[in-house]
Coordinates of N, CA, C and O in Angstrom, one line a residue:
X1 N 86.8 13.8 -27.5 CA 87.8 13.2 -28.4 C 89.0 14.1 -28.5 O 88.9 15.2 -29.1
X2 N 90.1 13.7 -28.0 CA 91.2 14.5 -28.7 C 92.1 14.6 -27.0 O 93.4 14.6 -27.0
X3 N 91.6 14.6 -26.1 CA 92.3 14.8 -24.8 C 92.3 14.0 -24.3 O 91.3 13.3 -24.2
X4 N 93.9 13.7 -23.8 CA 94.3 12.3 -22.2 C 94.2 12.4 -21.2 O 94.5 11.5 -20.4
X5 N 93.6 13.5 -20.7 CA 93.3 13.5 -19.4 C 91.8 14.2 -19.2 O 91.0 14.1 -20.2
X6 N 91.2 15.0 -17.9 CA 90.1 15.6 -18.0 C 90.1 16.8 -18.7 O 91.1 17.4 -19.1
X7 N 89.0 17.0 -18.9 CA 88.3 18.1 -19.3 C 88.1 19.5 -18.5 O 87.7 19.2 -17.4
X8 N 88.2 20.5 -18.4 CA 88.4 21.1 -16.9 C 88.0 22.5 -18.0 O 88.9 23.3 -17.5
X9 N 87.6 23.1 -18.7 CA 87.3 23.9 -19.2 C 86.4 24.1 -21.0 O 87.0 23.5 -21.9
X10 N 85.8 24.4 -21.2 CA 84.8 24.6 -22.7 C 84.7 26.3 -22.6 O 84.7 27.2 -21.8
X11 N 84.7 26.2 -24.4 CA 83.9 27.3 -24.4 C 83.6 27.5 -26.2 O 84.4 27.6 -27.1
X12 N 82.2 27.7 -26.0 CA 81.3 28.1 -28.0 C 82.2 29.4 -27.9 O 82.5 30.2 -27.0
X13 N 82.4 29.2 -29.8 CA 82.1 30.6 -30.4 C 81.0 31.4 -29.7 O 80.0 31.0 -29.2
X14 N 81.5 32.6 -30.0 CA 80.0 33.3 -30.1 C 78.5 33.0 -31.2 O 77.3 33.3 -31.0
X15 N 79.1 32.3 -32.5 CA 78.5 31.9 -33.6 C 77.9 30.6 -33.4 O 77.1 30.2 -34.2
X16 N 78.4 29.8 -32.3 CA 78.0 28.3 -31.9 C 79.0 27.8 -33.2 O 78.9 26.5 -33.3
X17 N 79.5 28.0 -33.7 CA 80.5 27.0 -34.7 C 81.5 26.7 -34.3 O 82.0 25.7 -34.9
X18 N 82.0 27.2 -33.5 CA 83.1 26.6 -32.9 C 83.4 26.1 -30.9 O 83.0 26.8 -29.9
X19 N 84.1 25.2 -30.9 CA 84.2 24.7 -29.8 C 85.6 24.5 -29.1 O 86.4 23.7 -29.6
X20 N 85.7 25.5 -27.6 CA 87.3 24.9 -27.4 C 87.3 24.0 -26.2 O 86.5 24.3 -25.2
X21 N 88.1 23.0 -26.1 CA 88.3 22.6 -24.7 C 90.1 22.3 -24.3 O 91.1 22.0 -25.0
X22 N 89.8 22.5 -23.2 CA 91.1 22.5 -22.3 C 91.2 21.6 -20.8 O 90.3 21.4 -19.9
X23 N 92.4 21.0 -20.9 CA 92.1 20.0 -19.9 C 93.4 20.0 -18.7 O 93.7 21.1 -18.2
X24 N 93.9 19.0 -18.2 CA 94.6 18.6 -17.3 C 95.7 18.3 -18.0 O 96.8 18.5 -17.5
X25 N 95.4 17.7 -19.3 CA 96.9 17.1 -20.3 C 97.3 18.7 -21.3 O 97.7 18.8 -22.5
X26 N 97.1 19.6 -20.5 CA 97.8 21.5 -20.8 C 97.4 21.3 -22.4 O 98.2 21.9 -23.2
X27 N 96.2 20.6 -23.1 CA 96.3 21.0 -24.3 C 94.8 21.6 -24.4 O 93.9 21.3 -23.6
X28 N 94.8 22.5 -25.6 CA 93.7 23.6 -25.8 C 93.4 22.9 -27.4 O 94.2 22.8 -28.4
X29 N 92.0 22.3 -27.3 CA 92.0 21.9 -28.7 C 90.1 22.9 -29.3 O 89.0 22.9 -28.8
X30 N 90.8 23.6 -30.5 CA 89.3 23.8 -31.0 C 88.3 23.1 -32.2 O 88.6 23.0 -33.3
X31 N 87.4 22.6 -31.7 CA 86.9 22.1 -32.7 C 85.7 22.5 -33.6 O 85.1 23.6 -33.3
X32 N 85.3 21.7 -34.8 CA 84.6 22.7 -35.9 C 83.0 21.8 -35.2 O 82.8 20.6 -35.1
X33 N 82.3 22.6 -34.9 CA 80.8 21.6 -34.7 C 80.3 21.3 -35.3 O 79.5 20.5 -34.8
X34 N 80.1 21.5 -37.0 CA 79.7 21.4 -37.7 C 80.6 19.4 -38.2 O 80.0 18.3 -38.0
X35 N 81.3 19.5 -38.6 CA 82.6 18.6 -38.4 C 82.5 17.6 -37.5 O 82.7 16.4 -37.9
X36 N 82.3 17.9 -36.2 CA 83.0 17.5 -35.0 C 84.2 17.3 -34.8 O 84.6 16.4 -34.0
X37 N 85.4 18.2 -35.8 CA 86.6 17.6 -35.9 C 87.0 18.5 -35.1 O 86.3 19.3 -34.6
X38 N 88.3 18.4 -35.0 CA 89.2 19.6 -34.5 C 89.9 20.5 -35.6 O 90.6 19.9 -36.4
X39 N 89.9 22.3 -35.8 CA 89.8 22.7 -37.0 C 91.7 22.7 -37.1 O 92.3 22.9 -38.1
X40 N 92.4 22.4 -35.9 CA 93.9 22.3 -36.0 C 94.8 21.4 -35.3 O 94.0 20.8 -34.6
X41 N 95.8 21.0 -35.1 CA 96.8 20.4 -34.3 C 96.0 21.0 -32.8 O 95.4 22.0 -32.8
X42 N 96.2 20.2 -31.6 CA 95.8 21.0 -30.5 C 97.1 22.1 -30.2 O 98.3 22.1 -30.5
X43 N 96.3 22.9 -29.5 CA 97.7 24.1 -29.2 C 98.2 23.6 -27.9 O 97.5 23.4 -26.9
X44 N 99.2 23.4 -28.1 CA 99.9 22.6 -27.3 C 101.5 23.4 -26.1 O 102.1 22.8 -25.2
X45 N 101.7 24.7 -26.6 CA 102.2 25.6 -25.7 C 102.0 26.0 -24.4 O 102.7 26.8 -23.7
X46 N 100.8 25.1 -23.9 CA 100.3 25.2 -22.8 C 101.2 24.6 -21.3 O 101.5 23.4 -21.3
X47 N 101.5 25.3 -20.7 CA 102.7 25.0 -19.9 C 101.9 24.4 -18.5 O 102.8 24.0 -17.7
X48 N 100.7 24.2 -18.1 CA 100.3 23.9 -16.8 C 98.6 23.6 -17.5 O 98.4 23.7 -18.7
X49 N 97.3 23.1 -16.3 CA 96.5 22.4 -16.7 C 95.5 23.7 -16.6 O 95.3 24.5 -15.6
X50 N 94.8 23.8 -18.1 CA 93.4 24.5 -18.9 C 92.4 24.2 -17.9 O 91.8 23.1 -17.8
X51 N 92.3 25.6 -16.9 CA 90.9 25.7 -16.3 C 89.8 26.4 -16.5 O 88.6 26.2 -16.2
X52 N 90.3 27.5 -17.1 CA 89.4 28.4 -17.6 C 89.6 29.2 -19.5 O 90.6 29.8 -19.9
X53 N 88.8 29.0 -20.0 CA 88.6 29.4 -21.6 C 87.3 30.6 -21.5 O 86.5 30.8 -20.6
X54 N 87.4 31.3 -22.7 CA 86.7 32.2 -23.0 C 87.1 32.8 -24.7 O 88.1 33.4 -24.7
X55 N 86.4 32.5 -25.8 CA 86.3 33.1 -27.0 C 86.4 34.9 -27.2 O 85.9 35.3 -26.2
X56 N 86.6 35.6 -27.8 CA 86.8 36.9 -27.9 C 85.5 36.8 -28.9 O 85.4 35.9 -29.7
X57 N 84.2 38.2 -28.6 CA 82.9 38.4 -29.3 C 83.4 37.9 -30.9 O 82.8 37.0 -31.6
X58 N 84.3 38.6 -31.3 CA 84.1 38.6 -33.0 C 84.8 37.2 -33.1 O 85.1 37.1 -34.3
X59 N 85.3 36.1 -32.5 CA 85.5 34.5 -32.4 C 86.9 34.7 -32.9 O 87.3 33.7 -33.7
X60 N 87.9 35.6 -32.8 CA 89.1 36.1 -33.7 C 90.1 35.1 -32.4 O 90.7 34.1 -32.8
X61 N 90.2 35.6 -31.1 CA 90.9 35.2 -30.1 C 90.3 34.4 -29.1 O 89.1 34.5 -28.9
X62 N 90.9 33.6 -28.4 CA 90.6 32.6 -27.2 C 91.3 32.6 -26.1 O 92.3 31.8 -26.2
X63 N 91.1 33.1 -25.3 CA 91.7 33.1 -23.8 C 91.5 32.0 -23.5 O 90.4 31.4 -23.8
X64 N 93.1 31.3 -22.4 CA 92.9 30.4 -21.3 C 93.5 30.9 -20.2 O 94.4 31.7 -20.1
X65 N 93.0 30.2 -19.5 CA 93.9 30.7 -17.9 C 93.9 28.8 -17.3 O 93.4 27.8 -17.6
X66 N 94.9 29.2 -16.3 CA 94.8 27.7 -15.2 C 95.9 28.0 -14.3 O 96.4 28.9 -13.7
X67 N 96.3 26.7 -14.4 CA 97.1 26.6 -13.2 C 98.7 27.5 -13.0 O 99.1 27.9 -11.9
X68 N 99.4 27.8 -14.0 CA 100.1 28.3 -14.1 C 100.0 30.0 -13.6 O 101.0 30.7 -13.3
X69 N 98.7 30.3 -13.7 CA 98.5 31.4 -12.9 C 98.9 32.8 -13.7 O 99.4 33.9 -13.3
X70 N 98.4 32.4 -15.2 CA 98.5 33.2 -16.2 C 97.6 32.8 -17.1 O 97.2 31.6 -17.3
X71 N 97.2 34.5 -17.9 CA 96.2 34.2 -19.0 C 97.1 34.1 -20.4 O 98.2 34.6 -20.5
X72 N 96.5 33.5 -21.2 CA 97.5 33.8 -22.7 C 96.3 33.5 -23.7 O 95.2 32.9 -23.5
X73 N 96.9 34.2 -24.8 CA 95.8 34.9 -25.5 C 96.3 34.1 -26.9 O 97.5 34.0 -27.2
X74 N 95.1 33.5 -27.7 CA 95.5 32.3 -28.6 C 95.2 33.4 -29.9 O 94.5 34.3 -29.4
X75 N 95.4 33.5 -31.2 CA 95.1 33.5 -31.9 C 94.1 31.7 -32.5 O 94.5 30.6 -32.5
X76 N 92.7 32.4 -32.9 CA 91.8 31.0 -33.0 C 92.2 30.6 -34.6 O 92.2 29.4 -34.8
X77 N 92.5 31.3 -35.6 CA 93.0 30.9 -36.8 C 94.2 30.3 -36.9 O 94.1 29.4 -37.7
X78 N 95.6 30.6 -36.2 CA 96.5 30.3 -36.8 C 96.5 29.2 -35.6 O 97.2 28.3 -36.0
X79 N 95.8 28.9 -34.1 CA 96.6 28.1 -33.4 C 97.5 28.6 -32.8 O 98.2 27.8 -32.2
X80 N 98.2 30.1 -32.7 CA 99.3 30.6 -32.0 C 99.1 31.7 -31.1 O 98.4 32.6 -31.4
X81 N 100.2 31.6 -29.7 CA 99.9 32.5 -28.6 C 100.0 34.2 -29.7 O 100.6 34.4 -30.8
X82 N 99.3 35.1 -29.0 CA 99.4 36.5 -29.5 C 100.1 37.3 -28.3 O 99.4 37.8 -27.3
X83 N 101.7 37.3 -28.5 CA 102.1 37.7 -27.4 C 102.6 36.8 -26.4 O 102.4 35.6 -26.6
X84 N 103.2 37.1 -25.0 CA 103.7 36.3 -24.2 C 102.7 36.1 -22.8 O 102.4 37.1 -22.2
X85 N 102.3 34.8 -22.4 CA 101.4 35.1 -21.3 C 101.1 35.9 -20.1 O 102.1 36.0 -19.3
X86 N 100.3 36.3 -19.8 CA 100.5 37.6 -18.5 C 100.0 36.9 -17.0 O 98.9 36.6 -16.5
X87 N 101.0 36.8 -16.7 CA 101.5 36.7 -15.5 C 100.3 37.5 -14.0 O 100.8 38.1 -13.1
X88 N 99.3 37.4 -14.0 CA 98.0 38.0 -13.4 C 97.7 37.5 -11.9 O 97.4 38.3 -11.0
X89 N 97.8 36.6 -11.9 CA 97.6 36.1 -10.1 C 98.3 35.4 -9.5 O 99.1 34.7 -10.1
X90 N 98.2 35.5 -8.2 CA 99.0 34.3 -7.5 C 98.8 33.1 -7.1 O 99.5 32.3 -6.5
X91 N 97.3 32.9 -7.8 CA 97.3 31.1 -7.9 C 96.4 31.3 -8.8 O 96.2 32.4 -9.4
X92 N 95.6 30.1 -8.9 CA 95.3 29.2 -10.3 C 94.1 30.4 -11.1 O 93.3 30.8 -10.4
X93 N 94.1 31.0 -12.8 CA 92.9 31.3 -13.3 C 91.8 30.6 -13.0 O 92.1 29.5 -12.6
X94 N 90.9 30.8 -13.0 CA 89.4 29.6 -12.9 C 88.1 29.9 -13.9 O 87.3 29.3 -14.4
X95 N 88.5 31.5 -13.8 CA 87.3 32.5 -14.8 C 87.7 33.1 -15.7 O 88.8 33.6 -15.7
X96 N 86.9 33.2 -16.8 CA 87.7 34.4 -17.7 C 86.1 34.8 -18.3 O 85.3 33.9 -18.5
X97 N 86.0 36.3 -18.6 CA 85.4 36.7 -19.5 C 85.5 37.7 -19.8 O 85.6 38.7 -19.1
X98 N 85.4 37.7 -21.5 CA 85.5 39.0 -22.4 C 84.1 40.3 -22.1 O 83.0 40.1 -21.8
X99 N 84.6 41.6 -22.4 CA 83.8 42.5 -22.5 C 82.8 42.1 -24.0 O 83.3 41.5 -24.9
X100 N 81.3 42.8 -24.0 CA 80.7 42.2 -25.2 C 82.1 43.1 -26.4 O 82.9 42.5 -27.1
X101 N 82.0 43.9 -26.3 CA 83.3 44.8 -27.5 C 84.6 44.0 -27.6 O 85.1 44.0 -28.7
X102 N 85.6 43.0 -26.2 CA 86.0 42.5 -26.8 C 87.2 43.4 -26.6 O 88.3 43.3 -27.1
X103 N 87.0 44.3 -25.8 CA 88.2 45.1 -25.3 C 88.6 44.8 -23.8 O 89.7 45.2 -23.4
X104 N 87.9 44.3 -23.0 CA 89.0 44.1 -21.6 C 88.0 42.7 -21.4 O 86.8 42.4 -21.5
X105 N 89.7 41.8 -20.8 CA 89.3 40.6 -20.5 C 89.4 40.6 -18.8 O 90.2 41.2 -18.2
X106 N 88.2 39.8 -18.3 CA 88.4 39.8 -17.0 C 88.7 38.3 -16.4 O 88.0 37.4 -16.8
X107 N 90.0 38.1 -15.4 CA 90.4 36.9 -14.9 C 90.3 37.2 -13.6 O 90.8 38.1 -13.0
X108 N 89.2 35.8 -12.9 CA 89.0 35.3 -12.2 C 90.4 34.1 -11.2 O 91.2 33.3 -11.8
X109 N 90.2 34.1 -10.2 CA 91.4 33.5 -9.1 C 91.5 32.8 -8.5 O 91.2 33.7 -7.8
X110 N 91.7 31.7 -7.8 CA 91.7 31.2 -6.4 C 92.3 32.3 -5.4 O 92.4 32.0 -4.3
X111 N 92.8 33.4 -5.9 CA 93.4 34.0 -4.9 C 92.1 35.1 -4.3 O 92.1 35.8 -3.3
X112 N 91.5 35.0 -5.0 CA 89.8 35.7 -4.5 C 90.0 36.8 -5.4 O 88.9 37.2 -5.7
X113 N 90.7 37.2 -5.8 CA 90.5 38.7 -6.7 C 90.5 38.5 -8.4 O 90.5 37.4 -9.0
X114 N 90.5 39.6 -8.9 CA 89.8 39.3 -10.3 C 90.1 40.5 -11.5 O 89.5 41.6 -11.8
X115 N 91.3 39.9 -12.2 CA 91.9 40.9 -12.8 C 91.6 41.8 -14.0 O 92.1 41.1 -14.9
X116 N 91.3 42.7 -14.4 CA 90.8 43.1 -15.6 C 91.8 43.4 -16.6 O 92.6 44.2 -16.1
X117 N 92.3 43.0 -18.0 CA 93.2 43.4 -18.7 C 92.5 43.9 -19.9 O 91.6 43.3 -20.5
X118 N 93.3 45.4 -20.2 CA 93.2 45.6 -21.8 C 93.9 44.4 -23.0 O 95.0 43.9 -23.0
X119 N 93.2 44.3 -23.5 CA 93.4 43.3 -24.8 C 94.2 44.4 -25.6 O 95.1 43.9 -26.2
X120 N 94.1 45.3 -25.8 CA 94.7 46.6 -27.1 C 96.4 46.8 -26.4 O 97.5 46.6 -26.9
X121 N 96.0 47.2 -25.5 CA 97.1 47.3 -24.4 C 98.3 46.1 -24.0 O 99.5 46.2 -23.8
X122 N 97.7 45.2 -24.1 CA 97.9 44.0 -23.1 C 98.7 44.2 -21.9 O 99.9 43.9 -21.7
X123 N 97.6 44.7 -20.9 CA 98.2 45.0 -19.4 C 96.8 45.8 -18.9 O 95.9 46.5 -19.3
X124 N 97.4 45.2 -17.6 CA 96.2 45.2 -16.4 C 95.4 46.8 -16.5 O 95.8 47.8 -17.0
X125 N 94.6 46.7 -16.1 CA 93.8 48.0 -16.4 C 93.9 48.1 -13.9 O 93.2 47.7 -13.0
X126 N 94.5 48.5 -14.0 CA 94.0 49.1 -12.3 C 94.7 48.4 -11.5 O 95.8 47.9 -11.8
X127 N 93.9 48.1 -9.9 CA 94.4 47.1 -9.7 C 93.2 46.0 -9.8 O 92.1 46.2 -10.3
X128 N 93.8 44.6 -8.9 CA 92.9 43.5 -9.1 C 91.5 43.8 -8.3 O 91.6 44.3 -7.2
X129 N 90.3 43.5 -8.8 CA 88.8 43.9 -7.8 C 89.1 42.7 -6.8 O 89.5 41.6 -7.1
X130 N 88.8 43.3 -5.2 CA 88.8 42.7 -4.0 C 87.7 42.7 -3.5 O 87.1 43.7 -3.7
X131 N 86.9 41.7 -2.7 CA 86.1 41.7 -1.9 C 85.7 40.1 -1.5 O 84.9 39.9 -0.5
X132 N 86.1 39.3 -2.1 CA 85.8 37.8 -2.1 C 86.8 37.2 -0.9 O 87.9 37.7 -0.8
X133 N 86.4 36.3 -0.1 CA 87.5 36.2 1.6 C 87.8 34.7 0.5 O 88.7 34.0 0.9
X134 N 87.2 34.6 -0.5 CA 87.5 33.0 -1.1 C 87.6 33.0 -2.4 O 87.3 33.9 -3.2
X135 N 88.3 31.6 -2.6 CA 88.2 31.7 -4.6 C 87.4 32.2 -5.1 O 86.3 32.3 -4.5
X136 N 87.4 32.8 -6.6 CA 86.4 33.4 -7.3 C 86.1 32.1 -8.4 O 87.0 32.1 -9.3
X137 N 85.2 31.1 -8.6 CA 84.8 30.6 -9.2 C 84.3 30.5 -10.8 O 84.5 29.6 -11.6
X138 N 83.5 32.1 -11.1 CA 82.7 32.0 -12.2 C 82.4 33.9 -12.2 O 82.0 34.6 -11.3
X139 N 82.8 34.2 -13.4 CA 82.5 35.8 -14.0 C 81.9 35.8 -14.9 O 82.0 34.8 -15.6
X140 N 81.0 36.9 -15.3 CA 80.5 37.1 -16.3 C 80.0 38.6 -16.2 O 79.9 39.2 -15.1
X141 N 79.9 39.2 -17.8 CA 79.9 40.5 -18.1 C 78.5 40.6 -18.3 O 78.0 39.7 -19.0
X142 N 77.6 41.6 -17.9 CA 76.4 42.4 -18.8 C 76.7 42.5 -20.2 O 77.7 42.5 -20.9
X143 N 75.4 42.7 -20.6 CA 75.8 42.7 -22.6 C 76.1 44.2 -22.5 O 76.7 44.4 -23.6
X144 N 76.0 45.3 -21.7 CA 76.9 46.9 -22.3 C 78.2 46.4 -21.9 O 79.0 47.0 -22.7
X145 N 79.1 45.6 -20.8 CA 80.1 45.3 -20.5 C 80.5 46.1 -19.5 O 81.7 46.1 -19.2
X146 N 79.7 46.8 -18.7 CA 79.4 47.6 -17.7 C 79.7 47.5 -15.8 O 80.2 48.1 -14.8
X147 N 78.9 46.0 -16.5 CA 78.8 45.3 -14.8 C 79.3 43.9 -15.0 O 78.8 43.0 -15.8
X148 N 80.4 43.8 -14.1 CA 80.8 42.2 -13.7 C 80.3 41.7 -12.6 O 80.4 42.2 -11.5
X149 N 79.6 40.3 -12.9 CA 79.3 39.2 -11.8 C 80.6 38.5 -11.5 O 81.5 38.1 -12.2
X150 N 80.2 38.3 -10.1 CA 81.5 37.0 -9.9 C 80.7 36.4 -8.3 O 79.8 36.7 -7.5
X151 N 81.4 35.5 -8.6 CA 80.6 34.3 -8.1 C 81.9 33.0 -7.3 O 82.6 32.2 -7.9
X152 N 81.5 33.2 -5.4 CA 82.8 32.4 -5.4 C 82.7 31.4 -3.9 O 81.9 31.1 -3.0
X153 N 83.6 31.1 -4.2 CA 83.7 29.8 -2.6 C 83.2 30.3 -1.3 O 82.7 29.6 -0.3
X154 N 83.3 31.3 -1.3 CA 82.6 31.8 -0.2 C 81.3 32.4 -0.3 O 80.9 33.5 0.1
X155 N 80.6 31.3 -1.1 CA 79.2 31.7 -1.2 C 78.6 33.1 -1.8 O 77.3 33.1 -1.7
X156 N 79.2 34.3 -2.3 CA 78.5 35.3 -2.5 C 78.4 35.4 -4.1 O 79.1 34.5 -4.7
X157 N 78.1 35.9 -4.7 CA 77.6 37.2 -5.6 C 77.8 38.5 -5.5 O 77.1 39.2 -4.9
X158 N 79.1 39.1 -6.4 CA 79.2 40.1 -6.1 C 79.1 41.1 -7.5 O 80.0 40.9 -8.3
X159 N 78.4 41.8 -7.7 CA 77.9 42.9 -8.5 C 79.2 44.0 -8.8 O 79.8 44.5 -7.8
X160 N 79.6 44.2 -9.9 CA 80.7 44.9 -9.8 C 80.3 46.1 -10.9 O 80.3 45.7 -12.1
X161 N 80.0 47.2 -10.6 CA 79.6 48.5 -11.5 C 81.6 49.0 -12.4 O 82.2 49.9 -11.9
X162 N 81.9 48.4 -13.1 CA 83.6 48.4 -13.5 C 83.3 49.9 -14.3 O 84.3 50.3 -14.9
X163 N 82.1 50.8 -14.4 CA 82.7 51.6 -14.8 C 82.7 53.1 -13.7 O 82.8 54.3 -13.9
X164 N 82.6 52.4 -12.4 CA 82.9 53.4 -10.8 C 84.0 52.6 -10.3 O 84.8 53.1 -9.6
X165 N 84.1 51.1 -10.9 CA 85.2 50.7 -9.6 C 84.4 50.6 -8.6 O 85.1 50.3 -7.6
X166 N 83.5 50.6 -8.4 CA 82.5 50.0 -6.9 C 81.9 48.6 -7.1 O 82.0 48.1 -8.2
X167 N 81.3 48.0 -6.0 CA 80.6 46.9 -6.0 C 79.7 46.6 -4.6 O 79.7 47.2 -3.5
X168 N 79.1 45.8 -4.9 CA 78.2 45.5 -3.7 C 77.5 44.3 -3.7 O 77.6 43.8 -4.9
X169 N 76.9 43.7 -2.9 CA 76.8 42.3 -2.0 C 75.7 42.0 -3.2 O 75.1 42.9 -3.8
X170 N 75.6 41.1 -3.4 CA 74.0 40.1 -3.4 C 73.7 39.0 -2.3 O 72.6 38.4 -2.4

């Protein structure tokens, strides 16, 4: 309820109380589950179409990424960007996920690589991790926030130890 076009991104609180989705019609709406309402106006600053969402651990901030080929970082209380969007790859977000702490966000590509940003900082921590010949589809952190999975069109799994900067095949 609430979007004119598809759906192309979700994502729970960490608490299961809250719910965001993002679509094709560039709007980011969070809703209360408890409710099933939506807890604000949709955020509607969104300049290109919501492919990828991700909540911050303590449910404070909500990353999207998509087509525009930038992440931007929502404040979940007020409904407003924190800051101006970062500019991260050369085509579409598709992944995003927070460290469990909630200090570096990692954005996933169609351009195969996979950017890591300080949240405190807001700017890229290195350069982008390489090894995917294809889109990177789907990331996710270990609970110490140690090791990143990524997961992409060219069929692999790649293991990423983020605190050597190395990685290796599955």
């Amino acid at each position: 309820n609430g979007h004119s076009g598809s759906v192309r991104a979700l994502a729970f609180s960490p608490d299961s109380k809250l719910l965001a989705s993002g679509g094709v019609d560039r709007l980011l709406i969070i809703y209360d589950l408890e409710t099933k309402m939506p807890v604000a106006p949709p955020l509607a600053d969104y300049t290109d179409e919501i492919l990828a969402l991700a909540f911050s651990p303590d449910a404070h901030n909500i990353a999207s990424g998509g087509t525009d080929q930038k992440v931007t970082l929502w404040d979940a209380a007020t409904s407003r960007p924190i800051g101006q969007p970062w500019p991260v790859h050369e085509d579409w977000v598709t992944g995003l996920a927070f460290t469990p702490d909630g200090s570096v966000l990692a954005a996933a590509s169609q351009d195969g690589t996979i950017s890591l940003l300080d949240i405190k900082e807001k700017q890229p921590l290195g350069r982008p991790l390489v090894a995917h010949t294809d889109y990177v589809n789907a990331i996710a952190f270990d609970r110490e926030g140690s090791i990143l999975i990524s997961g992409g069109e060219d069929q692999k799994l790649i293991l990423w130890d983020i605190s050597l900067s190395s990685w290796r095949e599955q």
